[in-house]
Amino acid sequence: MSVAVIDVATAEKISKQALLRAGVPVHQADLQIQLLLYAELSGHASHGLLRLPRLIRRIGNGVADPVTAGASNWRGDAYLDVDGENGLGPVVAMGAIDAICERARRTGVALAGIRNCNHLGMLAWYADHIARRGQVAMLFTTAEALVHPWGGRRPMMGTNPIAIGVPAEPHPMIMDMATSLVSMGKIHDFANRAQPIPPGWALDEDGEPTTDAQRATRGAVAPFGGPKGYALGVAFEVLVTALTASAIGASVVGTLDADQPCNKGDVVIVIEPAKGVGPMISRYLQDIRDMEPAEPGVPVLTPGDRARAARERNAREGLTIAQRIWQEIVDLAQRPA
Amino acid sequence: MSVAVIDVATAEKISKQALLRAGVPVHQADLQIQLLLYAELSGHASHGLLRLPRLIRRIGNGVADPVTAGASNWRGDAYLDVDGENGLGPVVAMGAIDAICERARRTGVALAGIRNCNHLGMLAWYADHIARRGQVAMLFTTAEALVHPWGGRRPMMGTNPIAIGVPAEPHPMIMDMATSLVSMGKIHDFANRAQPIPPGWALDEDGEPTTDAQRATRGAVAPFGGPKGYALGVAFEVLVTALTASAIGASVVGTLDADQPCNKGDVVIVIEPAKGVGPMISRYLQDIRDMEPAEPGVPVLTPGDRARAARERNAREGLTIAQRIWQEIVDLAQRPA
């Protein structure tokens, strides 16, 4: 795969230009690009600029509204019900988050249940934003069914991530992980390189275990950690649907295609931390980093350490992007308005 | 190990009598025994009647107050701050839960952050209670550090469970799982039977991988699912401390000993579900149970199915309890007041 190394300022400028050409207003384009760049910088290319051309096709197809921040309604004093009206993920979600962060100052906890909204992307971005405001964040989201139940043969759950952000020094703790063993994107990578996948990663389209990456792309990915990871994934699927009245299981569409409205759900919970706990938490996280590692020279990490180190490194050294994708973005930025 | 099979009514009567003799009022004894029996019925002996003799020693030692439901204070309109005042776990927690369930009807979401409270026991019991009220539950709790960080050598986290309850028919979905690969209780079982534990389960007291169960009891248990389960466990540890100002990591005491006040934290979140989602969720869970299993004849389960089946079976057939523990409870029930 041919790659381009692009400095961040250039990547930001060109990709924002591509969105502006697609009719996205400046503020909305800014949020969307900050989100994609955060993922790209963090080393999560699957949630990075790769997503931009499809998003622009979605706007062209009328299934992503480049302007709206959705219609919000306080269903209770601490519960914001959000119809995303097909708006952009970070536009709708950040609007809701600003409202519930403000509300949680008074109520102690506040929740946004979001439906009909485009892909939120990397949840760590939102958790980081909330934690830097001094508040605790929990986020859940569903997506197309790609993961099979433990002991089952067909996909029934999304890769259903959970993200948690907690204020700490010198950096907040940001945990963001899918409940699948690997991403479907990784299976596609193996398929593109015609390499077999390790046993246990996936089932084929007939529900049989396979090491054939190509067949696995039409099958289902395993949950991480066996029955426990499955239990988490299915519980998050049910939780999100219960709170957002979004679609569930195999009926979820819109985050992997260019022509169907997104019908998954997203849940954000913001909580005021107890007073005075910051130093204890910061010290605890540092104690973990400082502990003697099992393997000499391989330091123990806390959640988010690896992604943050990647962001710092990539901000200096530039983003490594598949040439094909970068060229596509450049073309989108240069097309006639 | 010699075991006794005790019918549930007898187990309830005798074990409640043991608590009454220890000075626990009827209402408090009732809650505590319902909790322990639920775990025992569910097949989770580690959270069952096994805990009763130690709890009675804790009452005798003055580190468990048999009467108080704690001191509660609304830190915000939807955030109940609870100082458990060394009260019994289910007494303090159920008091808080009743208050936040009621509050969530109006606010949409409400949270209780509990500290200085004895062991909550099996979180599924609370999640089940909340889901049967028609509300969504999330619970987190910390405990003594028994689990090692991924790539680390010493225990730094509790087995930090998460429980989620969502209303559904014919039963709510109740997910309740520790973030450790196995419980320390299971390691003790292997040690008691002088059997080796499987590789990967635990480290010894020097931080080295071991299959020696005896040495593992002085070491640390692995997180489930490798780095992802570790990320969850440490995130829950930090989350609970951030919301309750409880002790963290190696400074947590009181759920495994008889003489130190409990200083861990517990978090309960109650949320009003969206209107009309029940049938979709119930159907989804049933679709999973009905799907073709990977192994013919081994049905696919949804979270809580196994424990519920165990409760129904054990309610009919009686509880199988270690003879030594049952005799201890009988003696406690018969001792002079």
XYZ file of C-alpha atoms in Angstrom:
674
model
C 0.000 0.000 0.000
C 1.451 3.316 -1.070
C 1.314 5.918 1.698
C 1.693 9.678 1.946
C 3.151 11.490 4.957
C 1.195 14.711 5.419
C 1.855 17.377 8.045
C -1.138 18.001 10.273
C -1.728 21.613 9.219
C -1.922 20.577 5.562
C -4.164 17.612 6.326
C -6.459 19.906 8.301
C -6.581 22.590 5.629
C -7.216 20.283 2.675
C -9.726 18.041 4.402
C -11.659 21.021 5.737
C -11.686 22.458 2.227
C -13.206 19.185 0.993
C -16.029 19.553 3.493
C -16.603 23.216 2.663
C -16.911 22.275 -1.023
C -19.536 19.729 -0.009
C -21.618 22.518 1.497
C -20.658 22.088 5.137
C -20.558 25.394 7.063
C -17.244 26.385 8.656
C -18.155 25.574 12.257
C -19.518 22.137 11.384
C -16.552 21.366 9.114
C -14.202 22.361 11.888
C -15.726 19.944 14.399
C -15.833 17.099 11.901
C -12.191 17.555 10.905
C -10.969 17.930 14.503
C -12.629 14.590 15.256
C -11.167 12.775 12.247
C -7.701 14.251 12.851
C -7.794 13.209 16.518
C -8.376 9.604 15.427
C -5.743 9.861 12.690
C -3.217 11.349 15.140
C -4.063 8.678 17.713
C -3.122 5.984 15.211
C -6.715 4.838 14.627
C -6.849 5.246 10.866
C -10.132 3.303 10.714
C -11.821 6.291 12.405
C -9.704 8.901 10.642
C -9.676 10.664 7.266
C -10.577 7.356 5.623
C -14.138 8.219 6.653
C -14.217 11.594 4.899
C -14.948 10.652 1.261
C -17.845 8.435 2.327
C -19.196 11.167 4.561
C -19.134 13.572 1.616
C -20.988 10.990 -0.496
C -23.521 10.713 2.332
C -24.032 14.471 2.221
C -24.470 14.294 -1.550
C -26.985 11.484 -1.151
C -29.006 13.459 1.373
C -28.491 11.025 4.278
C -26.130 13.366 6.137
C -27.330 16.915 6.793
C -24.264 19.164 6.936
C -25.936 21.915 8.939
C -28.261 20.665 11.671
C -27.232 20.049 15.258
C -30.434 18.067 15.735
C -33.564 18.778 17.765
C -33.101 18.505 21.516
C -35.711 18.138 24.195
C -35.220 17.805 27.978
C -37.165 14.636 28.706
C -36.335 15.188 32.383
C -34.277 17.765 34.210
C -31.109 15.727 33.560
C -32.042 13.772 30.404
C -31.588 15.352 26.999
C -33.410 13.520 24.251
C -31.737 14.274 20.911
C -33.102 13.588 17.454
C -29.982 14.060 15.341
C -32.027 14.811 12.202
C -29.265 13.092 10.177
C -26.744 15.697 11.295
C -22.985 15.143 11.430
C -21.871 13.029 14.415
C -19.580 15.520 16.135
C -21.913 18.448 15.421
C -24.939 16.807 17.025
C -22.967 15.135 19.827
C -20.898 18.175 20.803
C -24.021 20.313 20.899
C -25.637 17.791 23.218
C -22.481 17.431 25.299
C -22.159 21.165 25.874
C -25.760 21.198 27.095
C -25.422 18.239 29.475
C -22.018 19.372 30.810
C -23.639 22.669 31.738
C -26.675 20.924 33.217
C -24.581 18.436 35.225
C -22.975 21.346 37.090
C -26.335 21.770 38.785
C -27.844 18.265 38.720
C -24.626 16.298 39.362
C -25.280 13.938 36.462
C -26.858 14.460 33.038
C -27.389 12.197 30.067
C -27.899 12.647 26.336
C -29.655 9.921 24.362
C -29.019 10.514 20.651
C -30.657 8.841 17.642
C -30.733 9.565 13.886
C -27.221 10.938 13.925
C -24.232 10.202 11.712
C -21.170 8.327 12.987
C -19.716 9.803 16.173
C -16.263 8.474 15.288
C -13.672 7.920 17.997
C -15.426 8.277 21.348
C -12.157 9.164 23.112
C -12.348 12.625 21.509
C -15.566 13.409 23.357
C -14.400 11.807 26.617
C -11.201 13.855 26.432
C -13.181 17.051 25.836
C -15.452 16.400 28.830
C -12.618 15.335 31.158
C -10.683 18.488 30.293
C -13.727 20.454 31.448
C -13.226 18.743 34.817
C -16.131 16.330 34.479
C -16.424 12.552 34.247
C -17.618 11.069 30.922
C -19.137 7.764 29.889
C -20.084 7.088 26.262
C -21.709 4.166 24.488
C -22.648 3.736 20.857
C -23.968 0.976 18.645
C -23.338 0.244 14.969
C -24.008 -2.340 12.292
C -24.126 -5.938 13.577
C -20.652 -7.382 12.924
C -19.999 -9.348 16.128
C -21.374 -12.805 16.913
C -22.774 -13.824 20.300
C -20.562 -16.264 22.208
C -21.632 -19.689 20.996
C -23.629 -18.229 18.098
C -23.039 -18.234 14.342
C -24.321 -14.910 13.021
C -23.516 -11.274 13.792
C -26.005 -9.739 16.228
C -24.125 -6.855 17.865
C -22.111 -3.867 16.752
C -18.518 -3.547 17.873
C -20.203 -1.498 20.633
C -17.481 0.551 22.276
C -17.423 2.074 25.741
C -15.424 5.178 26.554
C -14.741 6.593 30.012
C -12.962 9.858 30.747
C -11.864 10.981 34.216
C -9.993 14.215 35.007
C -6.410 13.645 36.181
C -2.993 15.294 35.997
C -0.943 15.615 33.888
C -3.569 14.160 31.500
C -7.114 12.871 31.980
C -7.583 9.104 31.916
C -9.279 8.258 28.626
C -10.398 4.676 28.080
C -12.013 3.854 24.714
C -12.404 0.302 23.503
C -14.600 -1.807 21.276
C -16.139 -4.986 22.669
C -15.055 -6.940 19.587
C -11.764 -8.858 19.520
C -10.645 -6.973 16.401
C -12.284 -4.465 14.097
C -13.852 -5.483 10.797
C -11.444 -2.949 9.284
C -8.547 -5.109 10.426
C -10.120 -8.166 8.772
C -10.402 -6.126 5.553
C -6.704 -5.220 5.876
C -5.789 -8.908 5.992
C -8.102 -9.628 3.055
C -6.541 -6.809 1.009
C -3.088 -8.264 1.652
C -4.400 -11.810 0.939
C -3.177 -12.932 4.369
C -4.946 -15.455 6.613
C -6.362 -14.238 9.918
C -5.486 -16.002 13.203
C -7.893 -18.713 14.401
C -10.604 -17.427 16.729
C -10.933 -13.988 15.166
C -13.976 -14.557 12.991
C -16.647 -16.773 11.463
C -17.380 -17.002 7.741
C -20.743 -16.272 6.084
C -21.922 -19.798 6.969
C -21.143 -19.254 10.654
C -18.106 -21.557 10.615
C -14.750 -20.610 12.157
C -12.388 -19.409 9.435
C -8.874 -18.126 8.873
C -9.836 -16.932 5.359
C -9.932 -13.147 5.723
C -11.969 -12.694 2.542
C -14.718 -15.012 3.770
C -14.562 -13.452 7.247
C -15.455 -10.047 5.787
C -18.861 -11.540 4.940
C -19.158 -13.269 8.330
C -18.820 -12.113 11.928
C -16.039 -10.986 14.251
C -15.597 -12.589 17.692
C -16.269 -10.639 20.887
C -13.105 -9.958 22.925
C -12.470 -12.020 26.039
C -14.956 -14.802 25.233
C -18.311 -14.893 27.056
C -17.506 -11.818 29.184
C -16.787 -9.565 26.227
C -19.942 -10.906 24.573
C -21.961 -10.086 27.702
C -20.670 -6.515 27.619
C -21.339 -6.089 23.911
C -24.919 -7.310 24.050
C -25.627 -5.372 27.267
C -24.378 -2.149 25.631
C -26.515 -2.873 22.541
C -29.615 -3.241 24.691
C -28.682 -0.291 26.937
C -28.253 2.120 24.032
C -31.495 1.049 22.377
C -33.375 1.302 25.685
C -32.211 4.895 26.152
C -32.412 6.211 22.581
C -35.118 4.113 20.876
C -32.588 3.465 18.117
C -32.525 0.396 15.870
C -31.021 -2.792 17.297
C -28.991 -5.755 16.042
C -29.184 -6.622 12.368
C -31.462 -3.666 11.566
C -28.757 -1.076 12.218
C -27.520 0.678 9.030
C -25.801 3.868 7.974
C -22.308 3.969 9.444
C -20.673 1.755 6.783
C -22.640 2.734 3.671
C -23.179 5.921 1.684
C -26.911 5.886 1.132
C -28.898 4.924 4.230
C -29.772 7.216 7.157
C -27.946 6.263 10.370
C -30.363 4.616 12.787
C -27.987 3.561 15.585
C -27.967 5.221 18.982
C -25.412 7.059 21.110
C -25.465 7.673 24.856
C -23.353 10.243 26.688
C -23.346 10.544 30.477
C -21.593 13.468 32.192
C -21.020 13.417 35.952
C -19.524 15.911 38.402
C -16.653 14.274 40.275
C -16.417 14.368 44.062
C -14.374 17.239 45.448
C -10.666 16.798 46.033
C -10.182 13.380 44.438
C -7.918 14.571 41.607
C -4.536 14.148 43.345
C -5.377 10.625 44.591
C -6.420 9.524 41.100
C -3.420 11.148 39.419
C -1.091 9.488 41.914
C -2.729 6.094 41.414
C -2.351 6.277 37.627
C 1.290 7.319 38.016
C 1.918 4.440 40.452
C 0.705 2.044 37.755
C 2.976 3.617 35.130
C 5.893 3.456 37.564
C 5.386 -0.140 38.669
C 7.883 -2.845 37.809
C 6.827 -4.276 34.437
C 6.439 -8.002 33.782
C 8.767 -7.587 30.826
C 11.813 -5.425 31.586
C 11.779 -2.282 29.460
C 8.080 -2.552 28.561
C 6.405 0.017 30.835
C 2.934 -0.597 32.188
C 0.431 1.745 30.553
C -2.814 3.289 31.762
C -5.780 3.680 29.407
C -5.134 6.335 26.771
C -1.342 6.501 27.270
C -0.562 4.801 23.982
C -2.946 6.951 21.929
C -1.689 10.137 23.560
C 1.934 9.236 22.820
C 0.903 8.555 19.218
C -0.809 11.954 18.974
C 2.306 13.725 20.213
C 4.560 11.771 17.852
C 2.318 12.155 14.804
C 1.811 15.865 15.478
C 5.602 16.230 15.134
C 6.247 13.724 12.372
C 3.106 14.055 10.262
C 0.240 11.710 9.409
C 0.830 8.544 7.419
C -2.213 8.170 5.172
C -2.937 5.701 2.377
C -2.026 7.535 -0.838
C -5.304 6.526 -2.457
C -7.359 8.079 0.330
C -5.277 11.248 0.501
C -5.578 11.738 -3.263
C -9.320 11.290 -3.033
C -9.507 14.020 -0.361
C -7.310 16.353 -2.421
C -9.601 15.807 -5.410
C -12.674 16.508 -3.267
C -11.056 19.725 -2.017
C -10.333 20.877 -5.558
C -13.576 19.994 -7.268
C -15.693 22.878 -8.491
C -18.023 24.255 -5.823
C -15.604 -31.085 50.730
C -18.646 -32.240 52.668
C -21.815 -30.441 51.591
C -25.336 -29.993 52.944
C -28.431 -29.603 50.776
C -30.746 -27.117 52.492
C -34.171 -26.057 51.291
C -34.449 -22.323 50.711
C -37.048 -21.654 53.420
C -34.845 -23.301 56.052
C -31.732 -21.517 54.842
C -33.598 -18.216 55.001
C -35.011 -18.841 58.481
C -31.770 -20.006 60.086
C -29.528 -17.429 58.481
C -31.913 -14.619 59.357
C -31.991 -15.910 62.936
C -28.181 -15.711 62.993
C -28.363 -12.042 62.019
C -31.091 -11.264 64.553
C -28.915 -12.814 67.279
C -26.124 -10.508 66.185
C -28.355 -7.527 66.887
C -29.536 -6.812 63.351
C -33.115 -5.442 63.208
C -35.672 -7.473 61.223
C -35.865 -5.189 58.170
C -32.084 -4.990 57.796
C -31.668 -8.746 58.347
C -34.298 -9.391 55.717
C -32.493 -7.340 53.049
C -29.117 -8.875 53.883
C -30.440 -12.432 53.689
C -32.406 -11.827 50.470
C -29.161 -10.616 48.895
C -27.064 -13.558 50.088
C -29.754 -16.067 49.090
C -30.049 -14.532 45.615
C -26.329 -15.144 45.098
C -26.532 -18.623 46.582
C -29.536 -19.485 44.385
C -27.774 -18.044 41.335
C -24.901 -20.453 41.873
C -22.459 -17.769 43.046
C -21.501 -19.265 46.399
C -18.618 -16.798 46.748
C -21.224 -14.046 47.250
C -23.647 -16.239 49.189
C -24.051 -17.475 52.765
C -20.286 -17.989 52.946
C -20.153 -14.262 53.662
C -22.498 -14.390 56.661
C -20.196 -15.555 59.501
C -17.603 -12.915 58.604
C -20.282 -10.243 58.424
C -21.426 -11.207 61.924
C -17.803 -10.976 63.124
C -17.635 -7.535 61.513
C -20.725 -6.480 63.458
C -19.149 -7.815 66.651
C -15.936 -5.940 65.902
C -17.822 -2.691 65.369
C -16.838 -2.257 61.694
C -20.338 -3.077 60.417
C -23.245 -1.113 61.870
C -26.330 -3.334 61.751
C -28.848 -0.494 61.883
C -27.856 2.546 59.836
C -28.880 3.152 56.224
C -26.186 5.832 56.010
C -26.416 9.592 55.706
C -27.598 10.838 52.314
C -27.253 14.250 50.814
C -28.393 15.468 47.350
C -25.191 16.943 45.979
C -27.195 17.967 42.908
C -30.783 17.431 41.868
C -29.886 14.012 40.435
C -26.788 13.066 42.463
C -27.192 11.414 45.847
C -24.036 11.450 47.910
C -24.162 8.630 50.456
C -21.926 8.141 53.462
C -22.719 4.553 54.387
C -21.599 5.056 58.006
C -20.373 1.432 57.998
C -23.914 0.172 57.390
C -24.765 -3.151 55.771
C -24.301 -3.163 51.980
C -27.864 -3.961 50.905
C -29.382 -1.719 53.592
C -27.425 1.351 52.544
C -27.591 0.602 48.816
C -31.293 -0.239 48.672
C -32.119 2.913 50.605
C -30.126 4.934 48.087
C -31.599 3.034 45.150
C -35.180 3.669 46.243
C -34.374 7.375 46.452
C -32.695 7.627 43.027
C -35.320 5.457 41.309
C -37.955 7.860 42.553
C -35.861 10.888 41.560
C -35.083 9.516 38.082
C -38.823 9.460 37.301
C -38.581 13.237 37.218
C -34.972 13.914 36.205
C -34.586 11.046 33.710
C -31.313 9.895 35.265
C -30.082 9.837 38.861
C -26.912 8.564 40.488
C -25.882 7.414 43.943
C -22.227 7.580 44.946
C -21.727 5.468 48.069
C -18.685 5.246 50.361
C -18.018 3.777 53.827
C -20.462 0.940 53.228
C -20.098 -2.801 53.737
C -19.948 -5.236 50.809
C -22.808 -4.824 48.351
C -22.550 -8.487 47.329
C -23.869 -9.632 43.976
C -24.697 -6.528 41.930
C -27.202 -8.450 39.783
C -29.621 -8.400 42.731
C -29.822 -4.605 42.621
C -29.915 -4.440 38.820
C -32.756 -6.969 38.817
C -34.676 -4.940 41.407
C -34.307 -1.719 39.399
C -35.146 -3.337 36.045
C -38.309 -4.865 37.527
C -39.357 -1.334 38.471
C -39.157 -0.576 34.738
C -35.919 1.397 34.912
C -32.431 0.888 33.515
C -29.613 0.190 35.992
C -25.839 0.480 35.880
C -23.706 -0.440 38.896
C -19.983 -0.317 39.591
C -18.062 -1.205 42.717
C -14.437 -1.525 43.746
C -12.786 -3.852 46.250
C -9.392 -4.926 47.524
C -6.626 -4.873 44.892
C -6.343 -8.461 43.627
C -5.928 -7.927 39.868
C -2.688 -6.987 38.120
C -2.446 -4.416 35.331
C -1.706 -5.916 31.904
C 2.072 -6.131 31.742
C 2.456 -5.415 35.473
C 3.510 -7.634 38.369
C 1.495 -6.511 41.392
C -2.241 -6.237 42.114
C -3.541 -2.692 41.626
C -7.272 -3.102 40.930
C -10.215 -4.851 42.520
C -12.111 -7.449 40.531
C -14.239 -4.363 39.735
C -17.540 -5.649 38.376
C -20.048 -3.880 36.177
C -23.744 -4.720 36.224
C -26.375 -3.527 33.774
C -30.103 -4.177 34.035
C -32.629 -3.385 31.296
C -36.384 -4.110 31.469
C -37.517 -6.819 29.044
C -40.078 -9.597 28.795
C -40.363 -12.287 30.004
C -37.377 -11.314 32.202
C -35.185 -8.224 32.406
C -31.698 -8.497 30.930
C -29.262 -8.641 33.840
C -25.544 -8.525 33.056
C -23.139 -8.771 36.011
C -19.489 -9.593 35.554
C -16.133 -9.041 37.186
C -13.287 -7.617 35.112
C -10.906 -10.289 36.424
C -10.339 -13.536 34.520
C -11.352 -15.590 37.565
C -12.197 -14.739 41.161
C -9.657 -15.029 43.953
C -12.219 -17.372 45.540
C -11.690 -19.785 42.678
C -7.918 -19.672 43.193
C -8.527 -20.512 46.869
C -10.712 -23.448 45.775
C -7.829 -24.848 43.714
C -5.420 -24.260 46.605
C -7.739 -26.046 49.043
C -7.859 -29.035 46.707
C -4.054 -28.841 46.151
C -4.659 -28.563 42.394
C -2.587 -26.459 39.983
C -4.296 -23.515 38.257
C -4.150 -23.118 34.455
C -1.326 -20.950 33.046
C -2.311 -17.311 32.597
C -4.685 -17.119 35.551
C -2.405 -15.522 38.107
C 0.982 -14.260 39.268
C 2.675 -15.326 42.498
C 3.768 -13.019 45.324
C 6.970 -12.185 43.403
C 4.985 -11.126 40.341
C 5.970 -14.193 38.324
C 3.452 -16.284 36.352
C 2.492 -19.358 38.366
C 0.339 -22.465 38.232
C 0.797 -22.991 41.990
C -2.606 -22.073 43.422
C -1.231 -21.627 46.942
C 1.348 -19.096 45.786
C -1.243 -17.403 43.566
C -3.437 -16.663 46.600
C -0.641 -14.340 47.765
C -0.173 -12.855 44.278
C -2.507 -11.339 41.712
C -5.243 -12.530 39.355
C -5.142 -11.649 35.642
C -7.688 -9.293 34.087
C -10.059 -11.018 31.650
C -9.525 -10.538 27.931
C -5.955 -9.219 28.173
C -5.317 -5.487 27.751
C -9.009 -4.691 27.104
C -10.242 -6.252 30.338
C -7.421 -4.458 32.149
C -8.486 -1.148 30.606
C -12.035 -1.690 31.845
C -10.937 -2.694 35.338
C -8.666 0.285 35.865
C -11.197 2.685 34.312
C -13.903 1.428 36.699
C -11.495 1.775 39.653
C -10.821 5.402 38.733
C -14.475 6.106 37.896
C -15.770 4.849 41.244
C -13.149 6.757 43.214
C -13.823 9.928 41.217
C -17.542 9.749 42.057
C -17.424 8.553 45.668
C -14.075 9.787 47.045
C -13.458 6.228 48.193
C -10.029 4.624 48.662
C -8.244 3.396 45.530
C -5.940 0.533 44.564
C -3.862 -1.096 47.274
C -5.397 1.055 50.040
C -8.836 -0.583 49.755
C -9.726 -2.790 52.765
C -12.759 -4.211 54.514
C -14.556 -6.594 52.164
C -12.275 -9.591 52.825
C -11.408 -9.105 56.492
C -13.342 -8.961 59.763
C -11.828 -5.949 61.451
C -11.346 -2.989 59.127
C -14.032 -0.509 58.030
C -14.905 -0.839 54.320
C -13.444 2.080 52.393
C -14.275 1.078 48.807
C -16.881 2.869 46.718
C -20.096 1.914 44.927
C -21.869 3.736 42.118
C -25.471 3.161 41.058
C -27.013 4.914 38.051
C -30.746 4.663 37.351
C -32.176 5.841 34.028
C -35.688 6.075 32.614
C -35.883 4.118 29.366
C -37.313 5.624 26.191
C -41.017 4.973 25.643
C -42.107 1.896 23.741
C -38.741 0.160 23.350
C -39.616 -2.890 25.468
C -41.014 -5.146 22.718
C -38.053 -4.459 20.376
C -35.553 -5.317 23.119
C -37.444 -8.423 24.243
C -37.635 -9.639 20.645
C -33.921 -9.006 20.088
C -32.941 -11.018 23.168
C -35.243 -13.838 22.100
C -33.766 -13.791 18.583
C -30.344 -14.370 20.139
C -31.616 -17.271 22.268
C -33.314 -18.756 19.194
C -30.348 -18.441 16.836
C -28.556 -21.487 15.506
C -25.808 -22.329 17.999
C -22.188 -22.936 17.003
C -22.367 -26.231 18.862
C -25.567 -28.183 18.196
C -27.610 -28.561 21.387
C -25.786 -25.753 23.241
C -28.219 -22.828 23.063
C -26.936 -19.282 22.816
C -27.557 -17.399 26.074
C -28.202 -13.763 26.852
C -26.731 -12.151 29.970
C -28.393 -13.450 33.127
C -30.023 -16.511 31.526
C -27.692 -18.972 33.228
C -28.059 -17.433 36.691
C -31.844 -17.247 36.344
C -32.062 -20.903 35.357
C -29.893 -21.751 38.366
C -32.183 -19.758 40.665
C -35.239 -21.621 39.406
C -33.506 -24.994 39.739
C -32.040 -24.341 43.175
C -35.337 -22.948 44.465
C -36.851 -26.351 43.646
C -33.962 -28.607 44.595
C -32.451 -26.744 47.538
C -29.131 -25.036 48.158
C -25.884 -26.985 48.189
C -23.744 -25.386 50.899
C -20.393 -26.433 52.343
C -21.220 -28.354 55.541
C -18.640 -26.368 57.519
C -20.259 -23.047 56.586
C -23.803 -24.248 57.172
C -22.857 -25.589 60.623
C -21.252 -22.272 61.464
C -24.482 -20.455 60.550
C -26.591 -22.889 62.574
C -24.313 -22.317 65.571
C -24.588 -18.542 65.136
C -28.385 -18.834 64.997
C -28.440 -20.846 68.225
C -25.971 -18.911 70.325
C -27.353 -17.097 73.344
C -28.617 -13.618 72.554
